[in-house]
mmCIF file of C-alpha atoms in Angstrom:
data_model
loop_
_atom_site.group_PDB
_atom_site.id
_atom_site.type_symbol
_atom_site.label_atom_id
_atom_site.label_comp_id
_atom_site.label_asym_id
_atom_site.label_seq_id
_atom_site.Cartn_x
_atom_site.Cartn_y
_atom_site.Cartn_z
ATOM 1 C CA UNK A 1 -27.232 8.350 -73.318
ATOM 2 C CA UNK A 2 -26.090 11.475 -71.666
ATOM 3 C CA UNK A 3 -23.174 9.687 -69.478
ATOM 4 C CA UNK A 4 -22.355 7.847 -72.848
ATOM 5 C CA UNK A 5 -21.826 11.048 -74.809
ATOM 6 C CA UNK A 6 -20.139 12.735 -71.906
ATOM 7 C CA UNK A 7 -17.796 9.698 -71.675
ATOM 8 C CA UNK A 8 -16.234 10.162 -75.461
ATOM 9 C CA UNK A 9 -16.004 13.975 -74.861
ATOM 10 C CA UNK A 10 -13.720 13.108 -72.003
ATOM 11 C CA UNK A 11 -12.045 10.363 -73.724
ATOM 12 C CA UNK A 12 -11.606 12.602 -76.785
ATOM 13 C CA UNK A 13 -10.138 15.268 -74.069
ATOM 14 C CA UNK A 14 -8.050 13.200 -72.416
ATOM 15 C CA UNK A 15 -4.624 13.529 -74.611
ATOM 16 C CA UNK A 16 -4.892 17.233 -75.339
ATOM 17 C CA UNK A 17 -2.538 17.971 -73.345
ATOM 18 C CA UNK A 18 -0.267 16.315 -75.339
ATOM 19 C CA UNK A 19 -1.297 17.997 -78.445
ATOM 20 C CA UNK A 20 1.178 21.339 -78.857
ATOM 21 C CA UNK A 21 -0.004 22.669 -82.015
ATOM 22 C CA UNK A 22 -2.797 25.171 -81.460
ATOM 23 C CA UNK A 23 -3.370 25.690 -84.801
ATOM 24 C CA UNK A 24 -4.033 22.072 -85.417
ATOM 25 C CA UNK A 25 -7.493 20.983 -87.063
ATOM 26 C CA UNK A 26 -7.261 18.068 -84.307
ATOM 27 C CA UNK A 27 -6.469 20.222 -81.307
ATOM 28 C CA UNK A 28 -9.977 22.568 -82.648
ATOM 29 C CA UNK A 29 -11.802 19.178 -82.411
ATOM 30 C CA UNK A 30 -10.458 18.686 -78.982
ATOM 31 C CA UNK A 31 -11.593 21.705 -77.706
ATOM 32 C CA UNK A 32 -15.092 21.257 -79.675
ATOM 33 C CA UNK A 33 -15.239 18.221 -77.187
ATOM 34 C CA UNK A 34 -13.741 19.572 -73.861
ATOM 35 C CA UNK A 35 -16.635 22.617 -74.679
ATOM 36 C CA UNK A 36 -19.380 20.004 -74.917
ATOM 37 C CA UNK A 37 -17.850 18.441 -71.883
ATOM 38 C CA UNK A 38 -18.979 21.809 -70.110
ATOM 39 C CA UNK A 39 -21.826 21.865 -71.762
ATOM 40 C CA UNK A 40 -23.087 18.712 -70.536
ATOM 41 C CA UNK A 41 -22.251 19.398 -67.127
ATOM 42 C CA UNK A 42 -24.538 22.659 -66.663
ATOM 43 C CA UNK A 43 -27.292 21.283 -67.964
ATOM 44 C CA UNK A 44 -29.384 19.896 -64.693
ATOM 45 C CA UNK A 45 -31.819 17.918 -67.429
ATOM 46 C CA UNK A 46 -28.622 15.524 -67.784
ATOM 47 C CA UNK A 47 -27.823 13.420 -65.169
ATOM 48 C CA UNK A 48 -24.211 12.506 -65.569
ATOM 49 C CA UNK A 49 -22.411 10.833 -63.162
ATOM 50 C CA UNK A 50 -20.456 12.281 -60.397
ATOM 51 C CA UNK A 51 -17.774 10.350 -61.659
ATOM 52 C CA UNK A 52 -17.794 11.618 -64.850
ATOM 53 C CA UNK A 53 -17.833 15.255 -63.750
ATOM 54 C CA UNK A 54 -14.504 14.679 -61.470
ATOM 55 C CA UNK A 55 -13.085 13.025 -64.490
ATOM 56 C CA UNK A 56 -13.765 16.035 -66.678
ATOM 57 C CA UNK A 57 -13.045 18.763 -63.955
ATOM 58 C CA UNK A 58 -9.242 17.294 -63.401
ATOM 59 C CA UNK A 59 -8.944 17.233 -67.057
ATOM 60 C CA UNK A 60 -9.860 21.218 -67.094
ATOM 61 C CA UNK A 61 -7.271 20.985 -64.540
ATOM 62 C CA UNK A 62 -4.038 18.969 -66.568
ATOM 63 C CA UNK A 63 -5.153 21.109 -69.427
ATOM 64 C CA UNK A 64 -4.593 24.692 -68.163
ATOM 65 C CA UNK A 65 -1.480 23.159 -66.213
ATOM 66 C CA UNK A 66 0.099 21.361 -69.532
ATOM 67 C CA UNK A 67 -1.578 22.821 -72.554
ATOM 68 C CA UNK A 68 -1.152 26.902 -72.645
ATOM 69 C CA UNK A 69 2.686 26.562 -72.905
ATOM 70 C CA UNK A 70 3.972 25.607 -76.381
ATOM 71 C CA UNK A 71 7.055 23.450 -75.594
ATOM 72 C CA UNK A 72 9.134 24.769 -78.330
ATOM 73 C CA UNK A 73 8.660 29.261 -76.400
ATOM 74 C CA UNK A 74 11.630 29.540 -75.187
ATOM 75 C CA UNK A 75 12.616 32.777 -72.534
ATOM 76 C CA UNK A 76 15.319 35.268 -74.000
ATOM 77 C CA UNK A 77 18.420 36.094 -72.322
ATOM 78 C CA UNK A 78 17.845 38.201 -69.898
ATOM 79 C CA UNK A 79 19.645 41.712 -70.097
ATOM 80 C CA UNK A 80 21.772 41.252 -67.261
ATOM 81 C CA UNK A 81 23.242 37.820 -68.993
ATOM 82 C CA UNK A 82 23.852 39.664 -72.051
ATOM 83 C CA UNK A 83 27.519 40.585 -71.456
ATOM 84 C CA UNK A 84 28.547 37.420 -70.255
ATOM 85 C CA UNK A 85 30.382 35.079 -72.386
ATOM 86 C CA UNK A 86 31.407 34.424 -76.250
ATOM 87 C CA UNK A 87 30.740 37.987 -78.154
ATOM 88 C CA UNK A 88 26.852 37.955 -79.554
ATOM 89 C CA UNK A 89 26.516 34.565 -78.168
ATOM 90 C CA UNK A 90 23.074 36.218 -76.498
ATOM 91 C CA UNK A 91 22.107 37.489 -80.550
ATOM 92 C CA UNK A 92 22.403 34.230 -81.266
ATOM 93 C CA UNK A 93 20.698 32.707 -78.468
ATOM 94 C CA UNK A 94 17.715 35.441 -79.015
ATOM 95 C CA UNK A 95 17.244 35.071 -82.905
ATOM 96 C CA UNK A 96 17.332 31.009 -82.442
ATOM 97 C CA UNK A 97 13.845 31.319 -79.712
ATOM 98 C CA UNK A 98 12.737 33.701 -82.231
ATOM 99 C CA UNK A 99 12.670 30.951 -84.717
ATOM 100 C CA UNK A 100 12.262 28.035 -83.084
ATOM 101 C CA UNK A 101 8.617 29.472 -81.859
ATOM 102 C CA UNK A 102 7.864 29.514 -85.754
ATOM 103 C CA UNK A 103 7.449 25.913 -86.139
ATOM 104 C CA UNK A 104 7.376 22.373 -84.224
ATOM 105 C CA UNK A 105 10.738 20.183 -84.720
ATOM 106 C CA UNK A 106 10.690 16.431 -83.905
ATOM 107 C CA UNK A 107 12.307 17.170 -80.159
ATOM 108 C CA UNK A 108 9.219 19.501 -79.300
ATOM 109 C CA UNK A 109 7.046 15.885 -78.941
ATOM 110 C CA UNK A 110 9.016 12.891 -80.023
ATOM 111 C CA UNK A 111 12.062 14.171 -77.554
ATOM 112 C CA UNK A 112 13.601 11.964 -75.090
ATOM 113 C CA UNK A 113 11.512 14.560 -72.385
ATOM 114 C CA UNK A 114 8.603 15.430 -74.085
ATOM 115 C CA UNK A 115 7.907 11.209 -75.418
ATOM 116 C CA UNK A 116 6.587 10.007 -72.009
ATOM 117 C CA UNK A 117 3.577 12.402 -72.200
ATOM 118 C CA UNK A 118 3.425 12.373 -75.691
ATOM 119 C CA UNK A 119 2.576 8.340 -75.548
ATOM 120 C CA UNK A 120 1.218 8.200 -72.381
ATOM 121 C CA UNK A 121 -0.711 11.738 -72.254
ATOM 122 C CA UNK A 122 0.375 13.242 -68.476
ATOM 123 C CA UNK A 123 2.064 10.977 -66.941
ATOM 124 C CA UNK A 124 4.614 13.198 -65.553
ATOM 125 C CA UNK A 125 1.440 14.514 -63.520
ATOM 126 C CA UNK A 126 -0.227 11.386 -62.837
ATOM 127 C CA UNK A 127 2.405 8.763 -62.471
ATOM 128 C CA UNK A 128 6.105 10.873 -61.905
ATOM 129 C CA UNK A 129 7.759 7.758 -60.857
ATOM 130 C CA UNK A 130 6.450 5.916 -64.251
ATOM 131 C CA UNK A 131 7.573 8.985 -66.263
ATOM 132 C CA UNK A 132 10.973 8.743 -64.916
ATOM 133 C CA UNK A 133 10.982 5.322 -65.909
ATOM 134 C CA UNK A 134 10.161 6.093 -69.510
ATOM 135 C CA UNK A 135 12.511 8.844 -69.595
ATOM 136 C CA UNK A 136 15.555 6.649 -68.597
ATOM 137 C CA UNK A 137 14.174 3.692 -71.478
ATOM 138 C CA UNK A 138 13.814 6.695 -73.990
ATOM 139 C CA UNK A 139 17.070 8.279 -73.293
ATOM 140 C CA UNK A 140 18.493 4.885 -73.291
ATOM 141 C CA UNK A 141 17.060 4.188 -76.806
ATOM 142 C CA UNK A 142 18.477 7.641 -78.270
ATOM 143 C CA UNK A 143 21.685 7.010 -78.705
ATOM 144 C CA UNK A 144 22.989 7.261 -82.812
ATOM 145 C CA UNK A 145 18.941 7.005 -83.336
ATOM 146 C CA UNK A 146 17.031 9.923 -84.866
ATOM 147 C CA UNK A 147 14.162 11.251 -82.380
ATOM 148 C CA UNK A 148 11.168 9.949 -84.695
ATOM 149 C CA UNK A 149 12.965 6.275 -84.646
ATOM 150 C CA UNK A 150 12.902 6.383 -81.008
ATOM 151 C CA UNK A 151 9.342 7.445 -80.749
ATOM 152 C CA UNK A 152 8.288 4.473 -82.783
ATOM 153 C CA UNK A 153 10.450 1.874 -80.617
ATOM 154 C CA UNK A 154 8.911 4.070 -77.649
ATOM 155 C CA UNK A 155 5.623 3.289 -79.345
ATOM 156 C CA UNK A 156 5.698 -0.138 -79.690
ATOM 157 C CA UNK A 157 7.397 -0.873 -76.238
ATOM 158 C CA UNK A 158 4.793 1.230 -74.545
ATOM 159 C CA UNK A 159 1.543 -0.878 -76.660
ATOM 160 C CA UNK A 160 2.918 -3.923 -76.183
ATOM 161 C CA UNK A 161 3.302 -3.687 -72.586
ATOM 162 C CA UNK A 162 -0.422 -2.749 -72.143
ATOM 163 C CA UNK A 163 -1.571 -5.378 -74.176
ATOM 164 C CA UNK A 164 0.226 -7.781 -71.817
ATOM 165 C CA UNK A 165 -1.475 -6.417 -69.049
ATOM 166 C CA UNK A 166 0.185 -3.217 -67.534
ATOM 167 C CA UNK A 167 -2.144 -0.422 -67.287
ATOM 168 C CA UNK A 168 0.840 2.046 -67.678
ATOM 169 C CA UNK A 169 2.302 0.337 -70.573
ATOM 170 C CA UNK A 170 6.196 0.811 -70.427
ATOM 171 C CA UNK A 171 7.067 0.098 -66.443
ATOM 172 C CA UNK A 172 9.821 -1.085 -64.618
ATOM 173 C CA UNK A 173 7.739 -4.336 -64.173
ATOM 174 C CA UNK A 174 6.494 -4.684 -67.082
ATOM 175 C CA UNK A 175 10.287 -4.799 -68.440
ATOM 176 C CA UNK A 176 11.165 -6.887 -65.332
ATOM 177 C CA UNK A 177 8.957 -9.601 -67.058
ATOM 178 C CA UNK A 178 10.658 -8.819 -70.647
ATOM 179 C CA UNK A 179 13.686 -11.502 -71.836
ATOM 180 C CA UNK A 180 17.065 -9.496 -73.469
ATOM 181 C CA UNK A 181 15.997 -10.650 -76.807
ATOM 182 C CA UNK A 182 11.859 -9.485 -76.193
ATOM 183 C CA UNK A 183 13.206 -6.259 -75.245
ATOM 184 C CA UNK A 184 15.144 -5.947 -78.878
ATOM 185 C CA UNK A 185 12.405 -7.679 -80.859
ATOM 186 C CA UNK A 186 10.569 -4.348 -79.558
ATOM 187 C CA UNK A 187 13.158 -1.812 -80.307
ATOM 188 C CA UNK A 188 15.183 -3.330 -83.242
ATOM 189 C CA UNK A 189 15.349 -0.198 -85.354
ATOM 190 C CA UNK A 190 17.063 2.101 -82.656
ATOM 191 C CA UNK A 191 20.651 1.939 -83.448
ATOM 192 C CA UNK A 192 22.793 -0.595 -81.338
ATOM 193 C CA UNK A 193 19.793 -2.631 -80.394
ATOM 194 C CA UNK A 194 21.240 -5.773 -79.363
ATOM 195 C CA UNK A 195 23.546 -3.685 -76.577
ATOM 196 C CA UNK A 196 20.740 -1.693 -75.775
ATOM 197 C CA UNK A 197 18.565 -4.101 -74.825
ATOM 198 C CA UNK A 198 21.323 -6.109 -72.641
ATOM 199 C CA UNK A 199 21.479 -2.453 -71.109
ATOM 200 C CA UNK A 200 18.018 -2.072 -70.118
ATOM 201 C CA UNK A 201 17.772 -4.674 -68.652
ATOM 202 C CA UNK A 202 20.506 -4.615 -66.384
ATOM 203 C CA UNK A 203 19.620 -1.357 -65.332
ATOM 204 C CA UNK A 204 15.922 -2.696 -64.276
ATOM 205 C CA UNK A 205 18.027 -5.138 -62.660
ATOM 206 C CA UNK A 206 20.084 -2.366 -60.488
ATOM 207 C CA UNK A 207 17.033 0.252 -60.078
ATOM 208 C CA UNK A 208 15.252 -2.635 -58.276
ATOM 209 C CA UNK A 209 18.126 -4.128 -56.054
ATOM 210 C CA UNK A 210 19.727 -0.162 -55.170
ATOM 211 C CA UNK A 211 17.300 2.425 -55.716
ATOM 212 C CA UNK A 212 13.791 0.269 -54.906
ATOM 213 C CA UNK A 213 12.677 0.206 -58.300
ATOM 214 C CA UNK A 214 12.887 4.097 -58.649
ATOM 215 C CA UNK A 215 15.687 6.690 -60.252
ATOM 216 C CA UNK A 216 18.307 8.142 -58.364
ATOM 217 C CA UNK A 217 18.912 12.098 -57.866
ATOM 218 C CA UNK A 218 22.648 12.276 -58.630
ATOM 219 C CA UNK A 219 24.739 12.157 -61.419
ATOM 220 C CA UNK A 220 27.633 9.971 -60.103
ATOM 221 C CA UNK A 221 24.566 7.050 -59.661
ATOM 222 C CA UNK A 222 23.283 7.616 -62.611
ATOM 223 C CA UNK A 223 25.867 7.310 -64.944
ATOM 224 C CA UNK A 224 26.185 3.747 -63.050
ATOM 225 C CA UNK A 225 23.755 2.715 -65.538
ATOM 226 C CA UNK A 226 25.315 0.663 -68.764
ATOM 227 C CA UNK A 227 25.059 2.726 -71.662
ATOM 228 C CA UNK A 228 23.743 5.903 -69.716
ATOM 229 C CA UNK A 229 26.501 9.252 -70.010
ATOM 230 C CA UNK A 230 26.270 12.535 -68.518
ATOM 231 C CA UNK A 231 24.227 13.926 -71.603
ATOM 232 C CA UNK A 232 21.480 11.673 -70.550
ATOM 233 C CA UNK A 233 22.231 11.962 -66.884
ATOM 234 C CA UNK A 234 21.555 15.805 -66.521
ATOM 235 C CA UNK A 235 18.712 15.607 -68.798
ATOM 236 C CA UNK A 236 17.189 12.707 -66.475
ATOM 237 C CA UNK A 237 17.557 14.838 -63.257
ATOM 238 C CA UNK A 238 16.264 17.962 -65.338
ATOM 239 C CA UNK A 239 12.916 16.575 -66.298
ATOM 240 C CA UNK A 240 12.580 13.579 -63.908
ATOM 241 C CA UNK A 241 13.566 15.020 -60.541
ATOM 242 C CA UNK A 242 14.171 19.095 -61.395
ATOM 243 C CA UNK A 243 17.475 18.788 -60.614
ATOM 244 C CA UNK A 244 19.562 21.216 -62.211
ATOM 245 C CA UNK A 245 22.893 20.437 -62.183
ATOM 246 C CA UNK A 246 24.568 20.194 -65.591
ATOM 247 C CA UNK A 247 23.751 20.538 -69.148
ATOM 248 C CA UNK A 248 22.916 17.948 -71.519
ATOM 249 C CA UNK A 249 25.212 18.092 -74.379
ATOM 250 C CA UNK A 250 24.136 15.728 -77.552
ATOM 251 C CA UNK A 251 25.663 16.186 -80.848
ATOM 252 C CA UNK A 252 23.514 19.011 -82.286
ATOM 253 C CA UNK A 253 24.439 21.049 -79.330
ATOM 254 C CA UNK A 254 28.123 19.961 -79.963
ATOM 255 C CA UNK A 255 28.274 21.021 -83.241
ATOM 256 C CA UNK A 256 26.829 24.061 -82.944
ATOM 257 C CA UNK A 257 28.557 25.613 -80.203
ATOM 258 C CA UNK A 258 31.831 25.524 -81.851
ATOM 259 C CA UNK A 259 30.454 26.494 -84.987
ATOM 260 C CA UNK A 260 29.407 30.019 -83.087
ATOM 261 C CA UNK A 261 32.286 30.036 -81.095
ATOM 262 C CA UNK A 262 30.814 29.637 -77.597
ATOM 263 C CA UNK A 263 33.497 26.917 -77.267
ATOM 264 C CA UNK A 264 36.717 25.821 -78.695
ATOM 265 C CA UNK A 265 37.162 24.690 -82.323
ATOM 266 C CA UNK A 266 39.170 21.886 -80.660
ATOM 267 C CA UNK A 267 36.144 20.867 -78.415
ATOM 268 C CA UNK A 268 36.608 17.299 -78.725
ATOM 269 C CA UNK A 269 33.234 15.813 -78.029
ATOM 270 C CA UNK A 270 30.196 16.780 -76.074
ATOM 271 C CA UNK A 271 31.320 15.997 -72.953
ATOM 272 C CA UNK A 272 34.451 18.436 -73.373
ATOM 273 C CA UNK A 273 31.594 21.097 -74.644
ATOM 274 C CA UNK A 274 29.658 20.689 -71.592
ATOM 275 C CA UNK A 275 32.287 21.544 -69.159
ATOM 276 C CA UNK A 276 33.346 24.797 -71.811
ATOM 277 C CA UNK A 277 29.784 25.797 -71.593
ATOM 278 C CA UNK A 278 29.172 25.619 -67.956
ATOM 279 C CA UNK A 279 32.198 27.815 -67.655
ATOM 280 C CA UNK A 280 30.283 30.818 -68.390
ATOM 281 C CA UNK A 281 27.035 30.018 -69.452
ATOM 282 C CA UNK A 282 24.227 30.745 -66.776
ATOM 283 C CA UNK A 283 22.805 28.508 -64.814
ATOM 284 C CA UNK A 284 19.424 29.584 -65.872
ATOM 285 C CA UNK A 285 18.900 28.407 -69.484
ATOM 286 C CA UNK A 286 21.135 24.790 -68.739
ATOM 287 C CA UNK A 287 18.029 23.223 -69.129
ATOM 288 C CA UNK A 288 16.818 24.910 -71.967
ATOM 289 C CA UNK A 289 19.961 25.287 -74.035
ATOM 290 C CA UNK A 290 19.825 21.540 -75.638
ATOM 291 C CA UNK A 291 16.397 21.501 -76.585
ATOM 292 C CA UNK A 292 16.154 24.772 -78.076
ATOM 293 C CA UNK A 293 19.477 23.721 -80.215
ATOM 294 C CA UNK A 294 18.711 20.565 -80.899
ATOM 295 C CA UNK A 295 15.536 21.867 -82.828
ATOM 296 C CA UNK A 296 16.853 24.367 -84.403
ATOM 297 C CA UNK A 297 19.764 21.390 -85.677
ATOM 298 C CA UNK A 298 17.445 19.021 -86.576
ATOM 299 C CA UNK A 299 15.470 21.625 -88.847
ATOM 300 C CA UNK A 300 16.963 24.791 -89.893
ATOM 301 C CA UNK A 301 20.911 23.785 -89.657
ATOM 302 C CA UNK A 302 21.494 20.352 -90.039
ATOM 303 C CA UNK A 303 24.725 19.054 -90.036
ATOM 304 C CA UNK A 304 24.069 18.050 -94.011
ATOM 305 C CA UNK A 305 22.231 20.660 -96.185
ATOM 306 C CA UNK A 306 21.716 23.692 -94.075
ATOM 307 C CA UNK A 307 18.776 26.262 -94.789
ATOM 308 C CA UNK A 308 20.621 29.230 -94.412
ATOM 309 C CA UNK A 309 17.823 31.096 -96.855
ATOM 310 C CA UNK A 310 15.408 31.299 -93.709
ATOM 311 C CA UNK A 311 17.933 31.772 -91.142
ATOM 312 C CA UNK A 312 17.983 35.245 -89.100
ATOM 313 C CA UNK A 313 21.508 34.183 -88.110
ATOM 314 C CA UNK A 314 22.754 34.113 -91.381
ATOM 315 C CA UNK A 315 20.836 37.073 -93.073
ATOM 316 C CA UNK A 316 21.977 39.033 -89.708
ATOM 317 C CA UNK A 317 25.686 38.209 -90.141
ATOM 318 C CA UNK A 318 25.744 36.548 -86.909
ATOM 319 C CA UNK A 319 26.980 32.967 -88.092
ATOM 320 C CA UNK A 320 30.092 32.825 -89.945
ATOM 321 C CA UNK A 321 29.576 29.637 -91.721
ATOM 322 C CA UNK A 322 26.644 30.551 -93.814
ATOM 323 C CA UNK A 323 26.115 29.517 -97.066
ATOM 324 C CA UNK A 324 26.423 32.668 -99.425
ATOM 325 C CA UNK A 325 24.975 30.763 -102.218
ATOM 326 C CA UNK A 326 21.624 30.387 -100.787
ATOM 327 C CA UNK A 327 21.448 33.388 -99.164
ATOM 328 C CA UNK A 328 21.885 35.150 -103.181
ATOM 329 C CA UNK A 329 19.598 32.775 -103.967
ATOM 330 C CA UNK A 330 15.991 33.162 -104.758
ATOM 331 C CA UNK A 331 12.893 31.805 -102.531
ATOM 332 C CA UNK A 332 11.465 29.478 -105.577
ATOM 333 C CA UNK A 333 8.425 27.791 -106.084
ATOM 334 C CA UNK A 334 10.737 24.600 -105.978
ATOM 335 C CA UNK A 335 12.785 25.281 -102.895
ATOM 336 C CA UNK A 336 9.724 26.780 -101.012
ATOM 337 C CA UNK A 337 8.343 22.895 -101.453
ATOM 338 C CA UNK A 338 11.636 21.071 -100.978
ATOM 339 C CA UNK A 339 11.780 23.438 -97.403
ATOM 340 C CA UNK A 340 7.720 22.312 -96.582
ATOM 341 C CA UNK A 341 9.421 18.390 -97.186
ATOM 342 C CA UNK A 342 11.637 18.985 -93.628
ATOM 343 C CA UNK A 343 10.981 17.054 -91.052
ATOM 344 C CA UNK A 344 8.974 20.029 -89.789
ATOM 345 C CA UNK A 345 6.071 22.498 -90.932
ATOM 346 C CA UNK A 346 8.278 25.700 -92.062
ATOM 347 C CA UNK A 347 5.350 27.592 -93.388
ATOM 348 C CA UNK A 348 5.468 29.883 -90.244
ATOM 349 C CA UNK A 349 8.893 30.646 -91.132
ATOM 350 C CA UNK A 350 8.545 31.149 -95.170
ATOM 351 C CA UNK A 351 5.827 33.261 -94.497
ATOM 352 C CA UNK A 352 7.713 35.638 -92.137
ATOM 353 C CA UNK A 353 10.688 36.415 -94.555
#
């Protein structure tokens, strides 16, 4: 009975690291089991397998290495960065972390980065060459397609593959095995399915023939790939090989930046923003940049129906385009609830104001 118990401790352990929310009831639970875990294993009456103490001690291990960093704490800018660049572009950049650590927005897990551990809890540690796969097929899939779409295609690509087999779910081999029109009844939500799917698998098709079934480490091969742009490309060698060597521009980012002014109104599309940004914008937070926007996009200032009543930029004067209506405006009963309806928690965030 004792290796039994200790067994659904472990197996109730095993995707904590996954799980960003400390507050969370089901992260408490977690660590209720991870604690018996422990407990178990210092008791010399139970005799529980060697096996299952390894199991449980690199667990201990993936936690501490994946767990203690919320993936939406973002570093300032540092003082020496401050003068570079647009005027209060650094302001800005400081009062967006400031918010963005107040609450959880779809790209914290359901992001083209954060979705291969998310569904498949640390694989970037266990399996790197598997979690560069699933990058690729989730940046792939991203395209015109809202983050919590994605994550649902994601989903269902990565359960279907282990139920036909493949231990790791989504793998190059497991899509090697996949027909054009499997692949799309699998991911038929994402936007542009039908292309998408001829896409993915070509590219299992070249990663096989060129690269021996793994992802290459520069941008010029990478954008090789049908479908795949430089957005995609940079964040691919970001996450999958640490390669830092552009940003990854997507629309929120886009938007944004010219709305601020750290590029030109005439900015025609993201790629044109990307080489305006890395004009002057350090090298240091490339990587960070796009997430940390692309949350604070997809919750606070959406391109449609903006929250400008909980925004430090706009009650700080720092964005020009704020709405002055909301900001006169009353926090009601009825807009506190329509706020808690976003596609994140915003309590955090009420609360502070």
């Amino acid at each position: 009975m004792a290796v039994k118990r200790s067994r659904k401790c472990i197996d109730s352990v095993k995707s904590l690291a996954s799980t960003t929310n400390t507050e969370s009831p089901r992260r408490k639970i977690k660590l209720e089991a991870y604690e018996a875990i422990k407990k178990e294993e210092s008791e010399p009456s139970l005799k529980v397998a060697n096996e299952e103490i390894r199991i449980s001690k690199h667990i201990k291990v993936e936690i501490e290495k994946s767990s203690l960093i919320e993936p939406n704490i973002f570093p300032f800018v540092d003082k020496e960065h401050e003068s570079i660049g647009p005027k209060k572009w650094s302001q800005i950049y400081n009062e967006i972390v400031k918010m963005r650590a107040q609450f959880m927005a779809p790209v914290d897990t359901q992001g083209c980065e954060r979705m291969p551990n998310t569904i498949n809890p640390n694989i970037k540690q266990r399996n790197p060459r598997t979690y560069r796969f699933q990058l690729l097929i989730s940046l792939m899939l991203s395209s015109q397609t809202k983050d919590e779409v994605n994550y649902d295609a994601m989903m269902k690509l990565h359960h279907g593959m282990i139920e036909k087999g493949f231990a790791e779910g989504l793998t190059l081999e497991a899509i090697e095995n996949l027909s054009e029109s499997e692949i799309d009844s699998y991911i038929n939500k994402v936007g542009f399915h039908n292309r998408k799917s001829q896409y993915i698998k070509k590219t299992c098709q070249i990663l096989r023939e060129k690269y021996n079934g793994d992802i290459p480490k520069t941008i010029e091969e990478i954008v090789e790939f049908p479908g795949v742009g430089p957005k995609m490309g940079y964040l691919l060698l970001q996450n999958g090989w640490n390669i830092n060597s552009g940003i990854g521009v997507d629309i929120h980012l886009h938007r944004l930046a010219q709305m601020w002014g750290w590029v030109p109104k005439n900015s025609k599309s993201p790629e044109n923003t990307r080489l305006e940004l890395e004009k002057w914008l350090p090298e240091k937070y490339w990587a960070d940049v796009n997430p940390l926007t692309v949350g604070f996009g997809q919750v606070i200032c959406p391109s449609k129906g903006s929250n400008c009543d909980l925004c430090s930029l706009a009650s700080k004067g720092l964005c020009t385009s704020a709405n002055k209506k909301l900001l006169r405006g009353s926090l009601t009963e009825e807009r506190k609830n329509k706020l808690l309806s976003n596609r994140a928690d915003l309590t955090k965030l009420i609360e502070s104001l």
